[in-house]
GROMACS .gro file of N, CA and C in nm:
model
  246
    1PRO      N    1   8.568   8.442  10.053
    1PRO     CA    2   8.482   8.550  10.012
    1PRO      C    3   8.373   8.612  10.086
    2GLY      N    4   8.337   8.543  10.170
    2GLY     CA    5   8.227   8.601  10.266
    2GLY      C    6   8.306   8.633  10.392
    3ALA      N    7   8.406   8.662  10.414
    3ALA     CA    8   8.462   8.723  10.513
    3ALA      C    9   8.420   8.852  10.566
    4ALA      N   10   8.401   8.886  10.694
    4ALA     CA   11   8.336   9.010  10.729
    4ALA      C   12   8.443   9.129  10.720
    5VAL      N   13   8.578   9.086  10.722
    5VAL     CA   14   8.680   9.191  10.698
    5VAL      C   15   8.786   9.108  10.626
    6LYS      N   16   8.823   9.192  10.508
    6LYS     CA   17   8.928   9.131  10.420
    6LYS      C   18   9.039   9.246  10.426
    7VAL      N   19   9.147   9.171  10.423
    7VAL     CA   20   9.289   9.248  10.424
    7VAL      C   21   9.379   9.197  10.322
    8PHE      N   22   9.426   9.316  10.265
    8PHE     CA   23   9.521   9.274  10.140
    8PHE      C   24   9.661   9.335  10.214
    9LEU      N   25   9.747   9.253  10.243
    9LEU     CA   26   9.894   9.279  10.302
    9LEU      C   27   9.977   9.291  10.193
   10THR      N   28  10.049   9.406  10.200
   10THR     CA   29  10.151   9.410  10.091
   10THR      C   30  10.281   9.481  10.186
   11ALA      N   31  10.394   9.493  10.102
   11ALA     CA   32  10.525   9.552  10.151
   11ALA      C   33  10.591   9.558  10.012
   12SER      N   34  10.720   9.629  10.033
   12SER     CA   35  10.807   9.658   9.932
   12SER      C   36  10.875   9.533   9.917
   13GLU      N   37  10.910   9.515   9.766
   13GLU     CA   38  11.026   9.415   9.764
   13GLU      C   39  11.131   9.410   9.841
   14ARG      N   40  11.184   9.504   9.857
   14ARG     CA   41  11.318   9.531   9.952
   14ARG      C   42  11.271   9.489  10.086
   15ALA      N   43  11.172   9.550  10.154
   15ALA     CA   44  11.137   9.510  10.301
   15ALA      C   45  11.102   9.353  10.301
   16ARG      N   46  11.027   9.307  10.216
   16ARG     CA   47  10.992   9.159  10.218
   16ARG      C   48  11.132   9.079  10.212
   17ALA      N   49  11.221   9.124  10.127
   17ALA     CA   50  11.342   9.043  10.099
   17ALA      C   51  11.442   9.032  10.221
   18GLU      N   52  11.427   9.155  10.280
   18GLU     CA   53  11.515   9.200  10.420
   18GLU      C   54  11.460   9.097  10.510
   19ARG      N   55  11.316   9.096  10.544
   19ARG     CA   56  11.277   9.011  10.658
   19ARG      C   57  11.274   8.867  10.615
   20ARG      N   58  11.271   8.824  10.507
   20ARG     CA   59  11.282   8.684  10.475
   20ARG      C   60  11.436   8.639  10.503
   21THR      N   61  11.514   8.717  10.465
   21THR     CA   62  11.658   8.695  10.472
   21THR      C   63  11.675   8.666  10.616
   22ALA      N   64  11.632   8.751  10.694
   22ALA     CA   65  11.656   8.778  10.833
   22ALA      C   66  11.594   8.629  10.892
   23GLU      N   67  11.490   8.573  10.840
   23GLU     CA   68  11.426   8.459  10.891
   23GLU      C   69  11.494   8.339  10.867
   24LEU      N   70  11.561   8.331  10.752
   24LEU     CA   71  11.639   8.196  10.709
   24LEU      C   72  11.755   8.182  10.804
   25THR      N   73  11.807   8.050  10.843
   25THR     CA   74  11.905   8.033  10.912
   25THR      C   75  12.028   8.001  10.818
   26GLU      N   76  12.014   7.974  10.710
   26GLU     CA   77  12.121   7.950  10.594
   26GLU      C   78  12.080   8.065  10.492
   27ALA      N   79  12.074   8.189  10.539
   27ALA     CA   80  12.012   8.298  10.432
   27ALA      C   81  12.121   8.332  10.312
   28PRO      N   82  12.055   8.317  10.195
   28PRO     CA   83  12.141   8.392  10.078
   28PRO      C   84  12.133   8.540  10.141
   29SER      N   85  12.189   8.602  10.029
   29SER     CA   86  12.202   8.749  10.051
   29SER      C   87  12.047   8.812  10.012
   30ALA      N   88  12.036   8.924  10.079
   30ALA     CA   89  11.893   9.001  10.021
   30ALA      C   90  11.888   9.004   9.892
   31ALA      N   91  11.978   9.037   9.801
   31ALA     CA   92  11.943   9.045   9.693
   31ALA      C   93  11.916   8.918   9.602
   32VAL      N   94  11.962   8.814   9.631
   32VAL     CA   95  11.921   8.668   9.590
   32VAL      C   96  11.762   8.641   9.631
   33THR      N   97  11.754   8.677   9.765
   33THR     CA   98  11.592   8.662   9.817
   33THR      C   99  11.506   8.730   9.727
   34ARG      N  100  11.556   8.867   9.696
   34ARG     CA  101  11.470   8.934   9.658
   34ARG      C  102  11.424   8.901   9.487
   35ALA      N  103  11.539   8.850   9.427
   35ALA     CA  104  11.515   8.807   9.297
   35ALA      C  105  11.434   8.670   9.300
   36GLU      N  106  11.450   8.590   9.394
   36GLU     CA  107  11.365   8.474   9.409
   36GLU      C  108  11.209   8.492   9.441
   37GLN      N  109  11.196   8.605   9.512
   37GLN     CA  110  11.058   8.651   9.556
   37GLN      C  111  10.992   8.729   9.440
   38ALA      N  112  11.076   8.804   9.343
   38ALA     CA  113  11.002   8.863   9.229
   38ALA      C  114  10.939   8.746   9.135
   39GLN      N  115  11.035   8.655   9.113
   39GLN     CA  116  11.001   8.546   9.038
   39GLN      C  117  10.874   8.470   9.078
   40ARG      N  118  10.865   8.446   9.208
   40ARG     CA  119  10.755   8.396   9.269
   40ARG      C  120  10.625   8.494   9.256
   41ASP      N  121  10.649   8.608   9.284
   41ASP     CA  122  10.548   8.702   9.290
   41ASP      C  123  10.501   8.710   9.124
   42ARG      N  124  10.572   8.707   9.006
   42ARG     CA  125  10.525   8.697   8.885
   42ARG      C  126  10.452   8.585   8.866
   43ARG      N  127  10.475   8.471   8.912
   43ARG     CA  128  10.430   8.341   8.899
   43ARG      C  129  10.282   8.329   8.963
   44ASP      N  130  10.261   8.398   9.091
   44ASP     CA  131  10.160   8.402   9.162
   44ASP      C  132  10.060   8.514   9.136
   45ALA      N  133  10.104   8.612   9.052
   45ALA     CA  134  10.024   8.739   9.037
   45ALA      C  135   9.886   8.707   8.995
   46PRO      N  136   9.855   8.616   8.908
   46PRO     CA  137   9.699   8.593   8.862
   46PRO      C  138   9.598   8.545   8.977
   47GLN      N  139   9.647   8.484   9.079
   47GLN     CA  140   9.581   8.433   9.199
   47GLN      C  141   9.585   8.543   9.321
   48SER      N  142   9.663   8.665   9.303
   48SER     CA  143   9.691   8.736   9.421
   48SER      C  144   9.641   8.873   9.397
   49GLN      N  145   9.527   8.885   9.348
   49GLN     CA  146   9.461   9.010   9.334
   49GLN      C  147   9.378   9.055   9.446
   50MET      N  148   9.386   9.178   9.479
   50MET     CA  149   9.312   9.224   9.594
   50MET      C  150   9.166   9.235   9.561
   51ALA      N  151   9.089   9.185   9.666
   51ALA     CA  152   8.924   9.180   9.648
   51ALA      C  153   8.887   9.325   9.640
   52ALA      N  154   8.775   9.354   9.586
   52ALA     CA  155   8.740   9.493   9.561
   52ALA      C  156   8.685   9.535   9.723
   53ASP      N  157   8.637   9.463   9.797
   53ASP     CA  158   8.600   9.510   9.944
   53ASP      C  159   8.711   9.487  10.055
   54ALA      N  160   8.823   9.460   9.991
   54ALA     CA  161   8.949   9.429  10.080
   54ALA      C  162   9.014   9.567  10.130
   55VAL      N  163   9.061   9.576  10.267
   55VAL     CA  164   9.137   9.705  10.309
   55VAL      C  165   9.292   9.673  10.286
   56LEU      N  166   9.348   9.747  10.208
   56LEU     CA  167   9.504   9.750  10.182
   56LEU      C  168   9.580   9.792  10.309
   57ILE      N  169   9.658   9.717  10.342
   57ILE     CA  170   9.772   9.764  10.445
   57ILE      C  171   9.908   9.748  10.379
   58ASP      N  172   9.989   9.859  10.384
   58ASP     CA  173  10.136   9.855  10.344
   58ASP      C  174  10.198   9.833  10.463
   59ALA      N  175  10.278   9.733  10.475
   59ALA     CA  176  10.343   9.683  10.609
   59ALA      C  177  10.522   9.709  10.566
   60THR      N  178  10.540   9.800  10.478
   60THR     CA  179  10.689   9.818  10.431
   60THR      C  180  10.744   9.870  10.550
   61ASP      N  181  10.686   9.979  10.615
   61ASP     CA  182  10.746  10.022  10.736
   61ASP      C  183  10.682  10.023  10.873
   62LEU      N  184  10.608   9.896  10.867
   62LEU     CA  185  10.548   9.866  10.985
   62LEU      C  186  10.618   9.736  11.074
   63ARG      N  187  10.620   9.734  11.183
   63ARG     CA  188  10.643   9.619  11.268
   63ARG      C  189  10.526   9.518  11.285
   64LEU      N  190  10.553   9.381  11.307
   64LEU     CA  191  10.427   9.290  11.310
   64LEU      C  192  10.320   9.331  11.409
   65GLY      N  193  10.356   9.401  11.520
   65GLY     CA  194  10.269   9.412  11.610
   65GLY      C  195  10.178   9.555  11.543
   66ASP      N  196  10.235   9.644  11.482
   66ASP     CA  197  10.157   9.739  11.423
   66ASP      C  198  10.035   9.682  11.299
   67VAL      N  199  10.078   9.587  11.241
   67VAL     CA  200   9.992   9.523  11.146
   67VAL      C  201   9.877   9.459  11.200
   68ILE      N  202   9.935   9.393  11.319
   68ILE     CA  203   9.830   9.321  11.398
   68ILE      C  204   9.726   9.418  11.462
   69GLU      N  205   9.793   9.528  11.511
   69GLU     CA  206   9.699   9.638  11.589
   69GLU      C  207   9.584   9.673  11.457
   70GLN      N  208   9.646   9.695  11.360
   70GLN     CA  209   9.554   9.763  11.230
   70GLN      C  210   9.450   9.666  11.218
   71ILE      N  211   9.470   9.542  11.190
   71ILE     CA  212   9.376   9.448  11.151
   71ILE      C  213   9.286   9.421  11.273
   72VAL      N  214   9.313   9.429  11.398
   72VAL     CA  215   9.233   9.392  11.515
   72VAL      C  216   9.154   9.521  11.531
   73GLY      N  217   9.205   9.637  11.481
   73GLY     CA  218   9.127   9.777  11.467
   73GLY      C  219   8.997   9.764  11.373
   74LEU      N  220   9.044   9.715  11.253
   74LEU     CA  221   8.947   9.684  11.138
   74LEU      C  222   8.827   9.582  11.201
   75ILE      N  223   8.871   9.484  11.241
   75ILE     CA  224   8.751   9.386  11.301
   75ILE      C  225   8.666   9.456  11.391
   76SER      N  226   8.739   9.519  11.488
   76SER     CA  227   8.661   9.581  11.608
   76SER      C  228   8.582   9.692  11.548
   77ALA      N  229   8.611   9.756  11.455
   77ALA     CA  230   8.522   9.867  11.380
   77ALA      C  231   8.402   9.789  11.316
   78LYS      N  232   8.419   9.702  11.267
   78LYS     CA  233   8.340   9.606  11.181
   78LYS      C  234   8.223   9.559  11.286
   79ARG      N  235   8.273   9.499  11.378
   79ARG     CA  236   8.166   9.462  11.511
   79ARG      C  237   8.101   9.572  11.560
   80ALA      N  238   8.166   9.688  11.566
   80ALA     CA  239   8.093   9.798  11.623
   80ALA      C  240   7.968   9.858  11.533
   81GLY      N  241   7.979   9.818  11.406
   81GLY     CA  242   7.905   9.866  11.308
   81GLY      C  243   7.946   9.990  11.245
   82THR      N  244   8.094  10.038  11.262
   82THR     CA  245   8.106  10.154  11.181
   82THR      C  246   8.206  10.113  11.076
   0.00000   0.00000   0.00000
């Protein structure tokens, strides 16, 4: 709660399922992964709310490097007082 910079990272179900499927060595289909994620998301929803002062980053169409760059930019801006 006391973090100087808070980020709420999100991505579409499709993008998350495709990424997760690509990470797994014995991957189920993207559809199976997506269904499992949807179930987990419903279960985790009560504790996965965005803080009022968090910055939303939608990573659906972003690469990892792009996300990191955005977060570093937020931290740099905070340190600079802007």
